[in-house]
Amino acid sequence: MNLRYSEVRWGARNRTGVSHPVFSFAFEEPKYEEFYTRFIMGNSPCILSCGMIDDWKASKSWVDSSGDPDLQDLGLEYGNLNVPVANCSEKYFDSQPKAELKLKEYLQYMKQKDRQDTLYLKDWHFHAAQRLQQPADPPVYRTPCLFASDWLNEFWEEQPELRDDFRFVYVGVAGTWTPFHADVFRSFSWSANVCGRKRWILLPPGEEEKLRSLSQLPFDVAGVLGAESPSAAVSSATLPAGVSVARLQPKTSPGGVRYFDVIQEAGEVMFVPSDWHHQVWNLRDTISINHNWLNAANVGHASRHLLASLTAVKAELADIADGSGAWLAQCQQLLKATHGMDVREFVELLCFAADRRLDGARGAAAVRGLDGWQHSRDHLRWDLARVRCVLRRLLALEDVTRAPDMDECLARAQRVIADIEEVCPPEAGGAPGPGQCDCGVCA
């Protein structure tokens, strides 16, 4: 299938080793292999403007005849569910303060004409809430197949008692926004606009360092970049009709920071790669469904970020460092609190991903990804090779092997490595060579 793209190219090599970063608008749905190679492996952002979510229940029942959020239907279906709501009018450290409301209370706020604060329903674990509280209800969406290789949410799906995942619904009035940030664990993310309109500013990896002041990044990047107005942002609606490829120059701030400024329309899906800092605004009342996820293509970014976060934690606790088990445990506790995951949980996630794929790679059973999508055998072998590479390097690090309560986890990891080497022998091409490895701990 020949794809039609409008591409925004950035000429320099970024600090994650990706050559010639590209921002693309895709007007036909790519084949999985092409999307995985060009965008996921290429760590390159895009907007998919090709009707990928048109058949979702959410795209029909959550949207009224004028294209706005259907507040009445949402209230009837989910009004008594608890939702997290951020106040975009205030700052709390490097985020926005949150409170918990009933959905019906937030929908009532949306109906008000004179609002005192700018409130944003964000990071709502809708899928987990529906699964636990309304299990008989049919799903309102299915993860697009392009994003189905999702180790992070596969891991959490198998632990429903923890009532957690990285599948979110966002509902915001015009003017709500998310501060400048990179995604949790340096994961990928996708964001589907069920209705509404969003503006995104995205910086290629490394460009954010030009904005850092006293170790801090800006909370609101638009003013720093001189990009307060969205009028110059590029959207699919502003591109020439029938364009096959249009190359647009990235914007450059007065301070020399290169960035992309784009609009996501209703029905479009944004893919944000690892390590791309970004800021997002709702230009009209908007509902979006978002996932964060990890897989073979970005597990290296995640491992590198985990180890960097652990180094920062150890520096924070250096004044009480004595190398004891109690101090190491304290480091892991603080890592869990600040990073969201400790070393043991990350190793367990990798082992979980491998164990699910081993039988399939042997040809014994089909392996399905998130929401039932089936992986090919070649895909499974690639996943396993990446797990092996990252696990082997992590297990050579004292910060990993000396972490508390790791004996059982380390034994499992060693068993997983041995099983992978049986299925995917390195000499048969089952493990990437140094030039292919991006795990962040390889030489």
Coordinates of N, CA, C and O in Angstrom, one line a residue, residues 178-269:
T178 N -2.4 20.6 29.3 CA -1.4 19.8 30.1 C 0.0 20.4 30.0 O 0.4 20.7 28.9
P179 N 0.7 20.6 31.1 CA 2.0 21.3 31.1 C 3.0 20.5 30.3 O 2.8 19.3 30.0
F180 N 4.1 21.1 30.0 CA 5.2 20.6 29.3 C 5.8 19.4 30.0 O 6.1 19.5 31.2
H181 N 6.0 18.3 29.4 CA 6.4 17.0 30.0 C 6.9 16.0 29.0 O 6.6 16.2 27.8
A182 N 7.5 15.0 29.4 CA 7.7 13.7 28.6 C 6.9 12.6 29.4 O 6.8 12.7 30.6
D183 N 6.5 11.6 28.6 CA 5.6 10.7 29.2 C 6.2 9.7 30.2 O 7.4 9.5 30.1
V184 N 5.4 9.2 31.1 CA 5.8 8.3 32.1 C 6.7 7.2 31.6 O 6.4 6.6 30.6
F185 N 7.8 6.9 32.3 CA 8.7 5.8 32.0 C 9.4 6.0 30.6 O 10.0 5.1 30.1
R186 N 9.2 7.2 30.0 CA 9.6 7.4 28.7 C 9.0 6.5 27.7 O 9.5 6.0 26.7
S187 N 7.7 6.3 28.0 CA 6.9 5.4 27.1 C 6.5 6.1 25.8 O 6.6 7.3 25.7
F188 N 5.9 5.3 24.9 CA 5.2 5.8 23.8 C 3.8 6.2 24.3 O 3.4 5.7 25.4
S189 N 3.1 7.1 23.6 CA 1.7 7.3 23.9 C 1.0 7.5 22.6 O 1.5 7.9 21.5
W190 N -0.3 7.1 22.6 CA -1.2 7.5 21.5 C -2.4 8.2 22.1 O -2.8 7.9 23.2
S191 N -3.0 9.1 21.4 CA -4.1 9.9 21.8 C -5.1 10.1 20.7 O -4.8 10.6 19.6
A192 N -6.3 9.6 20.9 CA -7.4 9.6 19.9 C -8.4 10.6 20.2 O -9.0 10.6 21.3
N193 N -8.6 11.6 19.4 CA -9.7 12.6 19.6 C -11.0 12.1 19.2 O -11.4 12.0 18.0
V194 N -11.8 11.7 20.2 CA -13.2 11.2 20.0 C -14.0 12.4 19.4 O -14.8 12.2 18.5
C195 N -13.8 13.5 20.0 CA -14.3 14.8 19.5 C -13.5 15.9 20.0 O -12.7 15.8 20.9
G196 N -13.6 17.1 19.3 CA -12.9 18.3 19.8 C -11.6 18.5 18.9 O -11.5 17.9 17.8
R197 N -10.8 19.3 19.5 CA -9.6 19.8 18.8 C -8.5 20.1 19.7 O -8.7 20.8 20.7
K198 N -7.3 19.6 19.5 CA -6.1 19.8 20.3 C -5.0 20.4 19.6 O -4.8 20.2 18.4
R199 N -4.2 21.3 20.3 CA -3.0 21.8 19.8 C -1.8 21.1 20.6 O -1.9 21.0 21.8
W200 N -0.8 20.7 19.8 CA 0.4 20.0 20.4 C 1.6 20.8 20.0 O 1.8 21.2 18.8
I201 N 2.5 21.1 21.0 CA 3.9 21.5 20.7 C 4.8 20.3 21.2 O 4.7 19.9 22.3
L202 N 5.6 19.9 20.2 CA 6.5 18.7 20.5 C 7.9 19.1 20.2 O 8.2 19.7 19.2
L203 N 8.8 18.7 21.1 CA 10.3 18.9 20.9 C 11.0 17.6 20.6 O 10.8 16.7 21.4
P204 N 11.8 17.5 19.6 CA 12.6 16.3 19.4 C 13.5 16.1 20.6 O 13.9 17.1 21.3
P205 N 13.8 14.9 20.9 CA 14.7 14.6 22.1 C 16.0 15.4 22.1 O 16.7 15.5 21.0
G206 N 16.3 16.0 23.2 CA 17.5 16.8 23.4 C 17.2 18.3 23.2 O 17.9 19.1 23.9
E207 N 16.2 18.7 22.5 CA 15.9 20.1 22.3 C 15.4 20.7 23.6 O 15.6 21.9 23.9
E208 N 14.8 19.9 24.5 CA 14.3 20.4 25.8 C 15.4 20.9 26.7 O 15.2 21.8 27.5
E209 N 16.6 20.4 26.5 CA 17.8 20.8 27.3 C 18.1 22.3 27.1 O 18.7 22.9 27.9
K210 N 17.8 22.8 25.9 CA 18.0 24.2 25.6 C 17.1 25.1 26.5 O 17.4 26.3 26.6
L211 N 16.1 24.5 27.1 CA 15.1 25.3 27.9 C 15.4 25.1 29.4 O 14.7 25.7 30.2
R212 N 16.3 24.2 29.7 CA 16.5 23.9 31.1 C 17.2 25.0 31.9 O 18.1 25.6 31.4
S213 N 16.6 25.4 33.0 CA 17.2 26.4 33.9 C 17.3 25.9 35.3 O 16.2 25.5 35.9
L214 N 18.5 25.9 35.9 CA 18.7 25.4 37.2 C 18.0 24.0 37.4 O 17.3 23.8 38.4
S215 N 18.3 23.2 36.5 CA 17.8 21.8 36.4 C 16.3 21.6 36.2 O 15.8 20.5 36.1
Q216 N 15.6 22.7 36.0 CA 14.1 22.7 35.8 C 13.8 23.0 34.4 O 14.4 23.9 33.7
L217 N 12.7 22.3 33.9 CA 12.2 22.7 32.6 C 11.0 23.6 32.8 O 10.3 23.6 33.8
P218 N 10.6 24.4 31.8 CA 9.5 25.3 31.9 C 8.2 24.5 32.1 O 8.0 23.4 31.6
F219 N 7.3 25.1 32.9 CA 5.9 24.6 33.1 C 5.1 24.8 31.9 O 4.3 23.9 31.5
D220 N 5.2 26.0 31.4 CA 4.4 26.4 30.2 C 5.4 26.8 29.1 O 6.0 27.8 29.2
V221 N 5.5 26.0 28.1 CA 6.6 26.2 27.1 C 6.2 27.2 26.0 O 7.1 27.7 25.3
A222 N 4.9 27.5 25.8 CA 4.5 28.3 24.7 C 5.2 29.7 24.8 O 5.7 30.2 23.8
G223 N 5.1 30.4 25.9 CA 5.7 31.7 26.1 C 7.2 31.7 25.9 O 7.8 32.6 25.3
V224 N 7.9 30.6 26.4 CA 9.3 30.5 26.3 C 9.7 30.4 24.8 O 10.7 31.0 24.4
L225 N 8.9 29.7 24.0 CA 9.2 29.6 22.6 C 8.7 30.7 21.7 O 9.0 30.8 20.5
G226 N 7.9 31.6 22.3 CA 7.3 32.7 21.6 C 6.2 32.1 20.7 O 6.0 32.6 19.6
A227 N 5.5 31.1 21.2 CA 4.5 30.5 20.4 C 3.1 30.5 21.1 O 2.4 29.5 21.2
E228 N 2.8 31.7 21.7 CA 1.5 31.8 22.4 C 0.3 31.5 21.6 O -0.7 30.9 22.1
S229 N 0.3 31.9 20.4 CA -0.9 31.8 19.5 C -0.9 30.5 18.7 O 0.2 30.1 18.2
P230 N -2.0 29.8 18.6 CA -2.0 28.6 17.8 C -2.3 28.8 16.3 O -2.4 27.9 15.5
S231 N -2.3 30.1 15.9 CA -2.7 30.4 14.5 C -1.8 29.9 13.5 O -2.2 29.6 12.3
A232 N -0.5 29.7 13.8 CA 0.4 29.2 12.8 C 0.6 27.7 12.9 O 1.4 27.1 12.1
A233 N -0.1 27.0 13.8 CA 0.0 25.5 13.9 C -0.5 24.9 12.6 O -1.5 25.3 12.0
V234 N 0.1 23.7 12.3 CA -0.2 23.0 11.1 C -1.3 21.9 11.4 O -1.1 21.2 12.4
S235 N -2.3 21.8 10.6 CA -3.3 20.7 10.8 C -3.6 20.1 9.4 O -3.2 20.6 8.4
S236 N -4.2 18.9 9.5 CA -4.6 18.3 8.2 C -5.5 19.1 7.4 O -5.5 19.1 6.2
A237 N -6.3 20.0 8.1 CA -7.2 20.9 7.3 C -6.5 22.0 6.6 O -7.0 22.5 5.6
T238 N -5.3 22.3 7.0 CA -4.5 23.4 6.3 C -3.6 22.9 5.2 O -3.0 23.7 4.5
L239 N -3.5 21.6 5.0 CA -2.6 21.0 4.0 C -3.4 21.0 2.7 O -4.6 20.9 2.6
P240 N -2.6 21.1 1.6 CA -3.3 21.1 0.3 C -4.1 19.8 0.0 O -3.6 18.7 0.4
A241 N -5.2 19.9 -0.6 CA -6.1 18.8 -0.8 C -5.3 17.8 -1.8 O -4.7 18.2 -2.7
G242 N -5.4 16.5 -1.4 CA -4.8 15.5 -2.3 C -3.3 15.4 -2.2 O -2.7 14.8 -3.1
V243 N -2.7 16.0 -1.3 CA -1.2 16.0 -1.2 C -0.7 14.6 -1.0 O -1.3 13.8 -0.2
S244 N 0.3 14.3 -1.6 CA 1.0 13.0 -1.4 C 2.1 13.1 -0.3 O 2.1 12.4 0.7
V245 N 3.0 14.0 -0.6 CA 4.1 14.4 0.4 C 4.3 15.9 0.4 O 4.5 16.4 -0.7
A246 N 4.2 16.5 1.5 CA 4.5 17.9 1.6 C 5.5 18.1 2.8 O 5.3 17.6 3.9
R247 N 6.6 18.7 2.5 CA 7.7 18.9 3.5 C 7.7 20.3 4.0 O 7.8 21.2 3.3
L248 N 7.5 20.4 5.3 CA 7.4 21.6 6.0 C 8.6 21.8 7.0 O 9.0 20.9 7.6
Q249 N 9.0 23.0 7.0 CA 10.2 23.3 7.9 C 9.7 23.5 9.4 O 8.6 24.0 9.6
P250 N 10.4 22.9 10.3 CA 10.1 23.1 11.7 C 10.2 24.5 12.1 O 11.0 25.3 11.5
K251 N 9.5 24.9 13.2 CA 9.7 26.2 13.7 C 11.0 26.3 14.6 O 11.4 25.3 15.1
T252 N 11.5 27.4 14.7 CA 12.7 27.7 15.5 C 12.4 28.9 16.4 O 12.1 29.9 15.9
S253 N 12.6 28.7 17.7 CA 12.3 29.8 18.7 C 13.4 30.8 18.6 O 14.5 30.5 18.1
P254 N 13.2 32.0 19.1 CA 14.3 33.0 19.2 C 15.6 32.5 19.9 O 16.7 32.9 19.6
G255 N 15.4 31.5 20.8 CA 16.5 30.9 21.5 C 17.1 29.7 20.8 O 18.0 29.1 21.3
G256 N 16.7 29.4 19.6 CA 17.3 28.4 18.8 C 16.7 27.0 19.1 O 17.3 26.0 18.7
V257 N 15.6 26.9 19.7 CA 14.9 25.6 20.0 C 14.0 25.2 18.8 O 13.2 26.0 18.4
R258 N 14.3 24.0 18.3 CA 13.4 23.5 17.2 C 12.2 22.7 17.8 O 12.4 22.0 18.7
Y259 N 11.1 23.0 17.2 CA 9.9 22.3 17.7 C 8.8 22.2 16.6 O 8.9 22.9 15.6
F260 N 7.8 21.4 16.9 CA 6.7 21.2 15.9 C 5.4 21.7 16.6 O 5.2 21.5 17.8
D261 N 4.6 22.4 15.9 CA 3.4 23.0 16.4 C 2.2 22.5 15.5 O 2.1 22.9 14.3
V262 N 1.4 21.6 16.0 CA 0.4 20.9 15.1 C -1.0 20.9 15.8 O -1.1 21.0 17.0
I263 N -2.0 20.8 15.0 CA -3.4 20.6 15.5 C -3.8 19.2 15.2 O -3.7 18.7 14.1
Q264 N -4.5 18.6 16.1 CA -5.1 17.3 16.0 C -6.6 17.6 16.0 O -7.2 18.1 16.9
E265 N -7.3 17.2 14.9 CA -8.7 17.4 14.7 C -9.5 16.2 15.2 O -8.9 15.1 15.6
A266 N -10.8 16.3 15.3 CA -11.7 15.2 15.8 C -11.5 14.0 14.8 O -11.4 14.2 13.6
G267 N -11.4 12.8 15.5 CA -11.3 11.6 14.7 C -9.9 11.2 14.4 O -9.6 10.1 13.9
E268 N -8.9 12.1 14.7 CA -7.5 11.8 14.4 C -6.8 11.2 15.6 O -7.2 11.4 16.7
V269 N -5.7 10.5 15.3 CA -5.0 9.8 16.4 C -3.5 10.3 16.3 O -2.9 10.3 15.3

